[in-house]
Coordinates of C-alpha atoms and ligand atoms in Angstrom, one line a residue:
X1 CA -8.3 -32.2 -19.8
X2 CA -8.4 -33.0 -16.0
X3 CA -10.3 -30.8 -13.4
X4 CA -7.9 -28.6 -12.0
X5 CA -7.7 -28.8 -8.6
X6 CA -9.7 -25.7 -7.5
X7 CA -7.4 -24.6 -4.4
X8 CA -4.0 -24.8 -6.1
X9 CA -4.7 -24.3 -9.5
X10 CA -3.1 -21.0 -11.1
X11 CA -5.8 -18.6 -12.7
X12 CA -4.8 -19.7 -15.8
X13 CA -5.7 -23.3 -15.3
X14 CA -8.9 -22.3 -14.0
X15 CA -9.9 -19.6 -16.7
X16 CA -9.1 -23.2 -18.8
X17 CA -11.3 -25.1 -16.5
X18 CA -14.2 -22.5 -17.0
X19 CA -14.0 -22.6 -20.8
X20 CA -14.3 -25.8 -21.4
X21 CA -17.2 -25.6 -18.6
X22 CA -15.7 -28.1 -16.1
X23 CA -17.5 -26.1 -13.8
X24 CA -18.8 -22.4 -13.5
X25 CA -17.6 -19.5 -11.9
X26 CA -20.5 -19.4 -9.3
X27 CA -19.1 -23.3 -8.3
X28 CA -15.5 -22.0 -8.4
X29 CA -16.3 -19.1 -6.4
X30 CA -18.7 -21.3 -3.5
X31 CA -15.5 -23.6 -3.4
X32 CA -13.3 -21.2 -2.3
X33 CA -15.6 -19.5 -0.4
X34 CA -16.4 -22.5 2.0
X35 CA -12.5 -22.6 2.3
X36 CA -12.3 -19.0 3.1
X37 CA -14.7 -19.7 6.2
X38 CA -12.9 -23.0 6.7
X39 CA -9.2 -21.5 7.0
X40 CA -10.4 -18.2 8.4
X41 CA -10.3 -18.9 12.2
X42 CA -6.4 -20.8 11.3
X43 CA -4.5 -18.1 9.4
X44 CA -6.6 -15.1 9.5
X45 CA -5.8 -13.7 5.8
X46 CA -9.1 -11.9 5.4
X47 CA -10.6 -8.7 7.0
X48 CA -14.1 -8.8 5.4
X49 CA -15.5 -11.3 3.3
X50 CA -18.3 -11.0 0.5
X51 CA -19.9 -14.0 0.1
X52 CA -23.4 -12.2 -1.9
X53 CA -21.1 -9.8 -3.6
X54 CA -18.8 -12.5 -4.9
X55 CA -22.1 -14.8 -6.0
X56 CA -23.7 -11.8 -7.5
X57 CA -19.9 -11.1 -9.4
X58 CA -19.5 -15.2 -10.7
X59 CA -23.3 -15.4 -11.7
X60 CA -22.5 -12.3 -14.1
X61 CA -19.3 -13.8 -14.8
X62 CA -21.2 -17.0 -15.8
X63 CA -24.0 -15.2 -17.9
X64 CA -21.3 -13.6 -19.7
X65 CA -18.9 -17.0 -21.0
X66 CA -22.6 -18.0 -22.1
X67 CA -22.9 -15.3 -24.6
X68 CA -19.4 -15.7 -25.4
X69 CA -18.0 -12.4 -23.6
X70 CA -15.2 -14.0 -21.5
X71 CA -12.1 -12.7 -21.6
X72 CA -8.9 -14.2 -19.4
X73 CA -10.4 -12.8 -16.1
X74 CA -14.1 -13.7 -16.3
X75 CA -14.7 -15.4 -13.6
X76 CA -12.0 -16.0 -11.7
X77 CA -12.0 -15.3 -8.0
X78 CA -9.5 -12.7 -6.5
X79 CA -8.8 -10.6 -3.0
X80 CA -8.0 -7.2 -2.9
X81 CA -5.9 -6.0 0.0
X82 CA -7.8 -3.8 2.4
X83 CA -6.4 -0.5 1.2
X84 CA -8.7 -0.7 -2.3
X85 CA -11.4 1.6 -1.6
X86 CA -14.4 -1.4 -2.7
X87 CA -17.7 0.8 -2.9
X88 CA -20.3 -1.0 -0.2
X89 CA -17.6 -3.1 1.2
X90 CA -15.3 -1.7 3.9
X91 CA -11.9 -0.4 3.9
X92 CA -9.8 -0.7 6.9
X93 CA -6.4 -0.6 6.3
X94 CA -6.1 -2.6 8.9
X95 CA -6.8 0.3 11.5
X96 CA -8.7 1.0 14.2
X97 CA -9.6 4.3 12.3
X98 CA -11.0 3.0 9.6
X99 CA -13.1 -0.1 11.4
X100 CA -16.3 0.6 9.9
X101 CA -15.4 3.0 7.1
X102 CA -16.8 1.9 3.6
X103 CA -16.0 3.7 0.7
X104 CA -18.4 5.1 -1.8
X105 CA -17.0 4.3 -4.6
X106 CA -14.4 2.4 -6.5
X107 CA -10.6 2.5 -6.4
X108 CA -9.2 2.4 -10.0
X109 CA -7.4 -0.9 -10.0
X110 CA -10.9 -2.0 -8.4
X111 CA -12.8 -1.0 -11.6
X112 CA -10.7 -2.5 -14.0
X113 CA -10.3 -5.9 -12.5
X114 CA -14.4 -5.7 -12.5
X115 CA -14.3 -4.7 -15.8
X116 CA -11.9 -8.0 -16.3
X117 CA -15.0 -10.0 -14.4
X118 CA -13.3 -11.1 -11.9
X119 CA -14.8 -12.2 -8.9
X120 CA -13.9 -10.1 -5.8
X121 CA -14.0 -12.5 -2.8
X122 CA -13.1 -10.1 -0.1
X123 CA -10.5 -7.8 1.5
X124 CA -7.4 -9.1 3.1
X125 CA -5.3 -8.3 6.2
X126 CA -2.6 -6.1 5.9
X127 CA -0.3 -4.5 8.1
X128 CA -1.8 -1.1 9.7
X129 CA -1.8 1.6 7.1
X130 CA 0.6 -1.1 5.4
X131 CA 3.6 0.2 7.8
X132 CA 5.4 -3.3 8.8
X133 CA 6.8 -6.3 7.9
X134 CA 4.8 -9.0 9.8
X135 CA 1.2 -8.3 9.6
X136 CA 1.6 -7.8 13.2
X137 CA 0.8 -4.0 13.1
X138 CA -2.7 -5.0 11.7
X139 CA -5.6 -4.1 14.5
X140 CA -7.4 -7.2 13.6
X141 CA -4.2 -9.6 14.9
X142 CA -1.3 -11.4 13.3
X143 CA -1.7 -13.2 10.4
X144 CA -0.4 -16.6 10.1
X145 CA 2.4 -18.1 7.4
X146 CA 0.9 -21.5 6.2
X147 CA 4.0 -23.3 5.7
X148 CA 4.6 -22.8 9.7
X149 CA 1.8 -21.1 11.4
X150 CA 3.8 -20.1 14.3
X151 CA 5.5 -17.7 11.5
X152 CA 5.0 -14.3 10.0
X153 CA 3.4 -13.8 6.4
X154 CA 5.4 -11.0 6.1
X155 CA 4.0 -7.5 5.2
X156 CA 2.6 -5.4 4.6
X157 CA 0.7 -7.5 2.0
X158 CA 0.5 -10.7 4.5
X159 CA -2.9 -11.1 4.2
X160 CA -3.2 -11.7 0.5
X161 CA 0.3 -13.5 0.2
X162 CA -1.1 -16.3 3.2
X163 CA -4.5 -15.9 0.5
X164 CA -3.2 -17.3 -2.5
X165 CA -0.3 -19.4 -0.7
X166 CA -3.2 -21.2 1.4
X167 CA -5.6 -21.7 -1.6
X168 CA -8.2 -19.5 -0.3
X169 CA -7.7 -16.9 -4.2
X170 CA -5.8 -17.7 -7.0
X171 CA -4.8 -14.3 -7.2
X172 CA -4.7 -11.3 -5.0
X173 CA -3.8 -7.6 -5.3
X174 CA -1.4 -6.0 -2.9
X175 CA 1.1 -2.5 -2.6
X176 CA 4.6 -2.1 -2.1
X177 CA 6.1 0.7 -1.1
X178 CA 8.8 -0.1 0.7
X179 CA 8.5 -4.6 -0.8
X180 CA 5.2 -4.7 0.6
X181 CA 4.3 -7.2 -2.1
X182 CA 7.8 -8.7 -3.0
X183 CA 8.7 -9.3 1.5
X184 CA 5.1 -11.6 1.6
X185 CA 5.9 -13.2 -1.5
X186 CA 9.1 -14.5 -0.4
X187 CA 8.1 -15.4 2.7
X188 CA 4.7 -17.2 1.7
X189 CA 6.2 -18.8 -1.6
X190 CA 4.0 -17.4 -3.7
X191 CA 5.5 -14.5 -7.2
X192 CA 4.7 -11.2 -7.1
X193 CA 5.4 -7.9 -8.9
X194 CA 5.8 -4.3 -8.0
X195 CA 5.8 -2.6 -11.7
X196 CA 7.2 0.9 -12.3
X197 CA 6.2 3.8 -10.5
X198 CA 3.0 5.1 -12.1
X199 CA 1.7 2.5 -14.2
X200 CA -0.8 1.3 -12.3
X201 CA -3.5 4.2 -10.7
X202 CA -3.3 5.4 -7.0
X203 CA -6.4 6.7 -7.2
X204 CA -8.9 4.9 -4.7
X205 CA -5.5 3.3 -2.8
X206 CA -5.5 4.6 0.4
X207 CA -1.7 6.3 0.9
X208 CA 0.8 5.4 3.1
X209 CA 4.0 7.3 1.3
X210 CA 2.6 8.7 -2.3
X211 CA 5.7 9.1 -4.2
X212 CA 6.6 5.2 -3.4
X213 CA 3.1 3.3 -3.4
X214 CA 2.7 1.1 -6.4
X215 CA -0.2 -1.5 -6.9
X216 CA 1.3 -4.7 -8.0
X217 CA -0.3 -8.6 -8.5
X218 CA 0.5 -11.5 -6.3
X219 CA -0.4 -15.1 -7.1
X220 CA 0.8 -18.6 -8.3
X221 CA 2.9 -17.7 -11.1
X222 CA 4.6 -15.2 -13.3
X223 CA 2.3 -16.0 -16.0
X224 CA -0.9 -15.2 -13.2
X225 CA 0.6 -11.8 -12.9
X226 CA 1.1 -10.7 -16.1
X227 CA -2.5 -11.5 -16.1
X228 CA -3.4 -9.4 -13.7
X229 CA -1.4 -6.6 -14.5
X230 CA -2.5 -6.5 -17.7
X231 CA -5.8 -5.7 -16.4
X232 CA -4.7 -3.8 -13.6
X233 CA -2.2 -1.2 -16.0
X234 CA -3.6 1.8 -17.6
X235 CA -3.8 5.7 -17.1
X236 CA -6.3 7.4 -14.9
X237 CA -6.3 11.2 -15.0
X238 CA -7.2 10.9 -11.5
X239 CA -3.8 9.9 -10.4
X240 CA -1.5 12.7 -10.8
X241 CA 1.4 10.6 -11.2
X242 CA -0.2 7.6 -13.8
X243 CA 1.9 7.5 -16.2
X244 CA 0.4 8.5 -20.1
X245 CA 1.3 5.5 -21.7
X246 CA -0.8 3.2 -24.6
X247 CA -2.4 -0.4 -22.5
X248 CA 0.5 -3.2 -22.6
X249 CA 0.1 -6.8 -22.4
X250 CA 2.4 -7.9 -20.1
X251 CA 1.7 -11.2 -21.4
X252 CA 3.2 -10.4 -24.8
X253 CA 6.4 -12.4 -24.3
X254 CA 5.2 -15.3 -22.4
X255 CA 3.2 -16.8 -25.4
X256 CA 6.3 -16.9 -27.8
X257 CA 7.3 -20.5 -28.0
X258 CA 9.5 -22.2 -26.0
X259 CA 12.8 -22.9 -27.2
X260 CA 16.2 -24.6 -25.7
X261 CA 17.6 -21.4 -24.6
X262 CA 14.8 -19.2 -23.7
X263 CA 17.1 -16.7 -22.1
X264 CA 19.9 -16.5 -24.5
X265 CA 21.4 -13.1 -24.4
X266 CA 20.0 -12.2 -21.0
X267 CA 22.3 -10.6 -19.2
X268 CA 21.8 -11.0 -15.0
X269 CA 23.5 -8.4 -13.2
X270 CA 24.5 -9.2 -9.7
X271 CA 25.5 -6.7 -7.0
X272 CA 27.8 -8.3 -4.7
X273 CA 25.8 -6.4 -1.7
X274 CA 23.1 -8.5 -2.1
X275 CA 25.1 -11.8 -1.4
X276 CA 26.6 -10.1 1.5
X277 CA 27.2 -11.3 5.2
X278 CA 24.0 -11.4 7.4
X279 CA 22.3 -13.0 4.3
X280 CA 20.9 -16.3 5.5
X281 CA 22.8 -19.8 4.3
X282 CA 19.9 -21.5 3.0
X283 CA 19.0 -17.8 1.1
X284 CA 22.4 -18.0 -0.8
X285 CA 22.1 -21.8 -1.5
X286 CA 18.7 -21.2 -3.4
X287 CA 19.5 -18.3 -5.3
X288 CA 22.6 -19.6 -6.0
X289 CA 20.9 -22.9 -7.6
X290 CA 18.2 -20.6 -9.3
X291 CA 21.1 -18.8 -11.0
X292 CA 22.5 -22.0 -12.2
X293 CA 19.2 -23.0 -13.5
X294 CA 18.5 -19.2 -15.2
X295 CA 22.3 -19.8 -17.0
X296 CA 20.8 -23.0 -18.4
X297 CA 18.5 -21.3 -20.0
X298 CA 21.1 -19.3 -21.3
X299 CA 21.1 -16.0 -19.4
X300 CA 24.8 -14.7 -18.3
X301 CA 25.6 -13.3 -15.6
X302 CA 28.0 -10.0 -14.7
X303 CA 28.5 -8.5 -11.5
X304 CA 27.1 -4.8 -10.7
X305 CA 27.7 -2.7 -8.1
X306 CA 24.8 -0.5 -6.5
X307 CA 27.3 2.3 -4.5
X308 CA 24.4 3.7 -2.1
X309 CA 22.1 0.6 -1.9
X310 CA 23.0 0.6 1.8
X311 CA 21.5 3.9 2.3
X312 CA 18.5 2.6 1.2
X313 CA 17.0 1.9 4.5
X314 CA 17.7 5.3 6.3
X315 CA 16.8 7.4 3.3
X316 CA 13.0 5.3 3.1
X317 CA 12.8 5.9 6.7
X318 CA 12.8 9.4 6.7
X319 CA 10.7 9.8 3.1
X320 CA 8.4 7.2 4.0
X321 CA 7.2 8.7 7.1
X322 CA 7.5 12.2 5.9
X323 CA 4.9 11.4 3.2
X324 CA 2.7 9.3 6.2
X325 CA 2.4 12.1 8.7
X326 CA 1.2 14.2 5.8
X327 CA -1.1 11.6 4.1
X328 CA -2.6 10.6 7.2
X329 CA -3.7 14.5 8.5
X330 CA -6.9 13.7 7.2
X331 CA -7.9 10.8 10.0
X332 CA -8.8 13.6 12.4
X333 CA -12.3 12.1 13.4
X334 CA -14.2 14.7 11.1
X335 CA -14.5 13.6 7.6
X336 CA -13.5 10.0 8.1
X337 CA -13.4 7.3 10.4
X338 CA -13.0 6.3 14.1
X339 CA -14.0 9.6 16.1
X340 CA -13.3 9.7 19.8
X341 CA -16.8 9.6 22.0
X342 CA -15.5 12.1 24.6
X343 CA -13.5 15.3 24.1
X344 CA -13.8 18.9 25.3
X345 CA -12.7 21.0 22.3
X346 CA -11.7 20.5 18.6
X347 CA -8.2 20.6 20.0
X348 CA -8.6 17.3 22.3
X349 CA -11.0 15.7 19.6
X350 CA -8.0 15.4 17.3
X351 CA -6.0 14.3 20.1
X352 CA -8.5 11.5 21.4
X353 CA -9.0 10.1 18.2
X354 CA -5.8 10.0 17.0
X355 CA -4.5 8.3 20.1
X356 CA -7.3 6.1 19.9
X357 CA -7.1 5.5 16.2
X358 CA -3.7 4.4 15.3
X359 CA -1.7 1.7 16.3
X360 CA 2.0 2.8 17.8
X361 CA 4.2 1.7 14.6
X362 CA 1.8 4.2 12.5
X363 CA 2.1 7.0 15.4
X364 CA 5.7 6.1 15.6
X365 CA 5.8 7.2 11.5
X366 CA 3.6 9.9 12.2
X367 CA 6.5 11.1 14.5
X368 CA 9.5 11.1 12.8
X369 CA 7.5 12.6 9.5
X370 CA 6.8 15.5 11.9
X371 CA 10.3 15.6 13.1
X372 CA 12.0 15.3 9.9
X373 CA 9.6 17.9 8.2
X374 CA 9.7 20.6 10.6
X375 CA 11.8 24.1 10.7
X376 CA 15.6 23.4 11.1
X377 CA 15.6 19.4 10.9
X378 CA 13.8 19.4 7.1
X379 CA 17.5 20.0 5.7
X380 CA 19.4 17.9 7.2
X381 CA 17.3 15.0 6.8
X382 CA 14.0 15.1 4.7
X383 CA 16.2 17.3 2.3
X384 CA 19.4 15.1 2.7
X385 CA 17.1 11.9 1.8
X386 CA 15.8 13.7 -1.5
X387 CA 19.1 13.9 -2.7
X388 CA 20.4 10.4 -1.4
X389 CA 17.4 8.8 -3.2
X390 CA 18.7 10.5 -6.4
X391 CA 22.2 8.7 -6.1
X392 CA 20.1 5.5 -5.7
X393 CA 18.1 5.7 -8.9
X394 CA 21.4 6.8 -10.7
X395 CA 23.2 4.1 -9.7
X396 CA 20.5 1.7 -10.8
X397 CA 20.4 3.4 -13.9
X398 CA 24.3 3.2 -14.4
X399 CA 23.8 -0.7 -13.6
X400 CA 21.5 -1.1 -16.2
X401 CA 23.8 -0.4 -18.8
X402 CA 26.1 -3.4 -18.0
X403 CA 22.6 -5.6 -17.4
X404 CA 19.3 -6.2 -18.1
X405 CA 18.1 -7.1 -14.8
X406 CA 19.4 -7.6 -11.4
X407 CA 19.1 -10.7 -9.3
X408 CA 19.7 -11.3 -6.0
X409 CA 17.2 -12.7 -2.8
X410 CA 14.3 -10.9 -1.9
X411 CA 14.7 -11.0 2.1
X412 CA 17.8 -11.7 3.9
X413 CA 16.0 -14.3 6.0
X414 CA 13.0 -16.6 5.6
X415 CA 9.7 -15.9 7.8
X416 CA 10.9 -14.7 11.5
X417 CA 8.5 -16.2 14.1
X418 CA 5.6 -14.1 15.4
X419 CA 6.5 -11.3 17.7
X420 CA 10.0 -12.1 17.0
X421 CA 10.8 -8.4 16.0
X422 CA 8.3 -6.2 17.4
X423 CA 10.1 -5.2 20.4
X424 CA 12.8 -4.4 17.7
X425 CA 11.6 -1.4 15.0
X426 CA 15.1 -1.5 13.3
X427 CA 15.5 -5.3 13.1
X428 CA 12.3 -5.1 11.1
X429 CA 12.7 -1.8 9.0
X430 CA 16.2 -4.2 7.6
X431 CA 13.9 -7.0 6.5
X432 CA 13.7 -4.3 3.8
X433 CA 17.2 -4.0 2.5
X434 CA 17.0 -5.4 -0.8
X435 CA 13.5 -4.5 -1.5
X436 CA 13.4 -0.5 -0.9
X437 CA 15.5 0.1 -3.9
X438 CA 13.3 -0.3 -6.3
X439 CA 10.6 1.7 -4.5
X440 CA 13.2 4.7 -4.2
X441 CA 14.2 4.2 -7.8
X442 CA 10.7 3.8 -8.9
X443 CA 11.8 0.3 -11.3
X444 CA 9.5 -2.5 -11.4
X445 CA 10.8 -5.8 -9.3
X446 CA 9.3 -9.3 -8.3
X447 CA 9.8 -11.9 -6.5
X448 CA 9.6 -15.4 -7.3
X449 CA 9.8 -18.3 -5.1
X450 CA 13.2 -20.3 -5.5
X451 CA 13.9 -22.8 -2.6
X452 CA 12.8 -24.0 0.7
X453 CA 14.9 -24.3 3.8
X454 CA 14.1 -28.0 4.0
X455 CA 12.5 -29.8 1.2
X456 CA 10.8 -31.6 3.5
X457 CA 8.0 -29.1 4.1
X458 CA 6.1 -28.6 6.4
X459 CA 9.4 -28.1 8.1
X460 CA 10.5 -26.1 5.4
X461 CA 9.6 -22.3 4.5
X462 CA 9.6 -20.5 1.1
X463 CA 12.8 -18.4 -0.1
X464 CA 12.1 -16.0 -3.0
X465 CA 14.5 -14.6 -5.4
X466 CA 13.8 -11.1 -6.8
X467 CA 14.6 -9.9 -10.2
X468 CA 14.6 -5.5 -10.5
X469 CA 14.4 -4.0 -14.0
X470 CA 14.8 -0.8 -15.5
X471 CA 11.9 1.3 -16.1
X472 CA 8.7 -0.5 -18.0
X473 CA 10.9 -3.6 -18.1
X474 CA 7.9 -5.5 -16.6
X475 CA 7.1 -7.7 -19.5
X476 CA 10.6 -8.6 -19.3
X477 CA 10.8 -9.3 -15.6
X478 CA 7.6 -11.7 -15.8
X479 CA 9.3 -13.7 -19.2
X480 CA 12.2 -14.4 -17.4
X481 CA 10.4 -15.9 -14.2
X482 CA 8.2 -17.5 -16.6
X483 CA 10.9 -19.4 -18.3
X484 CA 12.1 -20.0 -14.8
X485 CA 8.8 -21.7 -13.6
X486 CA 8.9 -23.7 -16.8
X487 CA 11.7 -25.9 -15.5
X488 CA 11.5 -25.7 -11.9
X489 CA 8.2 -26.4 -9.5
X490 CA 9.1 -24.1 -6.4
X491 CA 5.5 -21.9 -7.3
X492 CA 3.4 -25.2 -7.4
X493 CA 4.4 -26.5 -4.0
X494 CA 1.5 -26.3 -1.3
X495 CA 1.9 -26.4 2.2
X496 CA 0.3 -28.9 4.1
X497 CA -2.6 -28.1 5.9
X498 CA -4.2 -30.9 7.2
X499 CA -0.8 -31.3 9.2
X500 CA -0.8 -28.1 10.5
X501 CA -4.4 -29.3 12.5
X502 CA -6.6 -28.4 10.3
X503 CA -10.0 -30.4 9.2
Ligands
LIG601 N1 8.0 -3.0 5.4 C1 8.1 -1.7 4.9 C2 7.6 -0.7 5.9 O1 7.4 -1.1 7.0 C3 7.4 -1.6 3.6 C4 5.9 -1.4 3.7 C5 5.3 -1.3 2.3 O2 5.8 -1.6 1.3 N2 4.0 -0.9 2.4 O3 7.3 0.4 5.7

């Protein structure tokens, strides 16, 4: 067996490369640590890095394989976006408010993905309070897209997405409440999954809109996040919205062997919305090959229709930031956080650090949550969205008896330049059309990358195709991009670095 190459290699490979001791998980670990602090000043993906913590994390890692206690995990090196509470490592969010805040304990996804032995690496950039699309809400700057660094990342998950696209993790975890793990997929070529609402714990996530916030994987392959989300899955009484269920392995279907037609009797709905007008050329041209390559495999396809999908974006921008301006009441400079230095009452000590504290896109969501909340608007729109979001899930659930999952492109459009929409809130909160959905509906969805716009990268940048699934379809979800990454290499392509100016 060769050495896998330690910054491209899929977790998999490298969980290989550890058992049959090709190297350890303290040399894996130092490898991609010197690239970390290599690549850090270039595309900014990290907030906080843990250099002892991760050595401390491999060595035990290493001491375990020795007395044969490895599992698939042990010893492979992940980021966790920097809404994780990590006990002794800050969590920022991103924010001002939470510069130097660090957590005293664990978040639940945290634990288990310890309890995996994984190696935590550090805490990526995300955007503020994950409210954007770009990264570019983050207080600690943009984040930059390694197939073209004068891009976006996308967001909110940018951070780990430009992570594990860069070879700095093989593996990352981000949220998604409104695509904030599918959006930075797409746009940094790498697959990631958003499962159903309340399999994986909130608890120890900091929340941006509760009822829509699921944890979710992000890495190199379909088979990577099943991984992941294996570990990541369970119930947590802590979590008032974890779902009861018995542990899955999401891997369950990927090691059935491979036959001719993998897919057979897969049935792909599409929803003509999704192949609309305003939905980029080179978007239609890859998902259109990808489909041809999924019928290969012997899916079908039938068309859908999703009636209210284009309410999707007003209806999440009135829940969204109804749950925000609630969630976020407790940054008032008393229990946690950034508190202003100068103030003359309570009143004006709330005021100060508040004003101080946030960035505007979360004060602008902290406004209309107000608005839409408060005596004589909370019917007309906060109540008006509630029932909207209804007619959204039923409609899913109505297409889901004509398919088994529905396909269509993850993002309109490939990576927008930097500071290309943030003079322009509703250009961004669109980026979100196809994503939302499945957030509102509470299904599971993922992206997986399916094209370029050139294939002559570096001028090219990634274009992801997203597959949504009825409820606890995940295992499903990840087979079928499994099968897809069998007989295409869209996931293995790397950008080039060195040509981007880099030692
Ligand atoms: N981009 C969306 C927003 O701005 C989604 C964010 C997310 O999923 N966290 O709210």
């Amino acid at each position: 067996m060769s050495r896998p190459d330690i910054a491209y290699a899929t977790a998999s490979e490298l969980a290989a490369g550890l058992a049959a001791r090709q190297f350890s998980a303290l040399e894996l670990t130092d490898e991609l640590l010197a690239r970390i602090a290599a690549l850090q000043p270039v595309f900014n993906a990290f907030v906080s890095v843990d250099p002892d913590g991760a050595r401390v994390a491999a060595k035990a890692a290493d001491a375990a394989r020795a007395k044969g206690e490895a599992g698939p995990l042990t010893g492979i090196p992940i980021a966790h976006k920097d809404l994780y509470m990590t006990e002794g490592l800050r969590t920022t969010c991103s924010s001002k408010m939470l510069e130097h805040f660090v957590a005293p304990f664990d978040g639940h996804v945290v634990t288990l993905l310890k309890q995996a032995g994984t190696v935590l690496l550090g805490k990526t950039a995300m955007d503020e309070f994950a409210m954007g699309s770009s990264n570019e809400t983050s207080f600690f700057g943009p984040v930059r897209n390694p197939w073209q660094r004068d891009s976006v990342p996308g967001g909110s998950s940018g951070g780990a997405a430009v992570a594990v696209a860069a070879g700095l993790a093989p593996a990352a975890t981000g949220s998604d409440t409104g695509g904030s793990i599918r959006q930075p997929s797409s746009f940094c070529g790498v697959t990631g999954i958003k499962p159903t609402y309340g399999i994986c714990s909130r608890h120890g996530m900091a929340a941006f809109a509760s009822s829509l916030d699921q944890a979710g994987p992000m890495a190199r392959s379909a088979e990577d996040c099943a991984l992941m989300l294996t570990a990541m899955a369970g119930y947590d009484a802590r979590d008032a919205t974890s779902l009861p269920r018995p542990k899955e392995d999401y891997c369950r279907e990927l090691v059935k062997p491979s036959t001719a037609k993998p897919l057979d009797g897969i049935r792909i709905g599409l929803p003509e919305v999704f192949f609309a007008d305003g939905v980029g050329a080179p978007v239609v041209a890859a998902v259109e090959a990808a489909l041809t390559e999924l019928r290969k495999l012997g899916a079908v396809t039938v068309s859908v229709t999703l009636p209210n999908i284009s309410y999707s974006v007003p209806v999440y921008h009135v829940l969204g930031p109804a749950e925000a301006s609630s969630n976020l009441s407790c940054f008032d400079g008393v229990r946690y956080g950034h508190r202003a230095a100068h103030y003359t009452d309570l009143l004006d000590m709330y005021r100060k650090t508040r004003a101080e504290g946030f960035g505007d896109e979360v004060k602008r969501r902290i406004l209309i949550g107000t608005y839409v909340l408060s005596h004589g608007y909370y019917d007309a729109y906060y109540l008006k969205a509630q029932k909207v979001r209804r007619l959204i899930a039923d409609d899913y659930q109505a297409a889901f008896t004509q398919c088994d999952v529905i396909l269509g492109p993850t993002v309109p459009t490939t990576a927008p330049l930097l500071g290309a929409q943030m003079q322009d809130p509703i250009k961004m909160y669109l980026n979100d059309i196809f994503t939302i959905g499945a957030n509102l509906a509470g299904i599971p969805a993922m992206s997986v990358p399916c094209g370029f716009t050139s294939n002559n990268s570096p001028g090219g940048l990634p274009i992801g195709m997203q597959l949504q699934g009825a409820y606890f379809s995940e295992a499903q979800l990840l087979n079928i991009a499994h099968r897809f990454q069998q007989v295409t290499d869209w996931h293995r392509r790397v950008p080039n670095i060195q040509a981007l100016g880099t030692k």
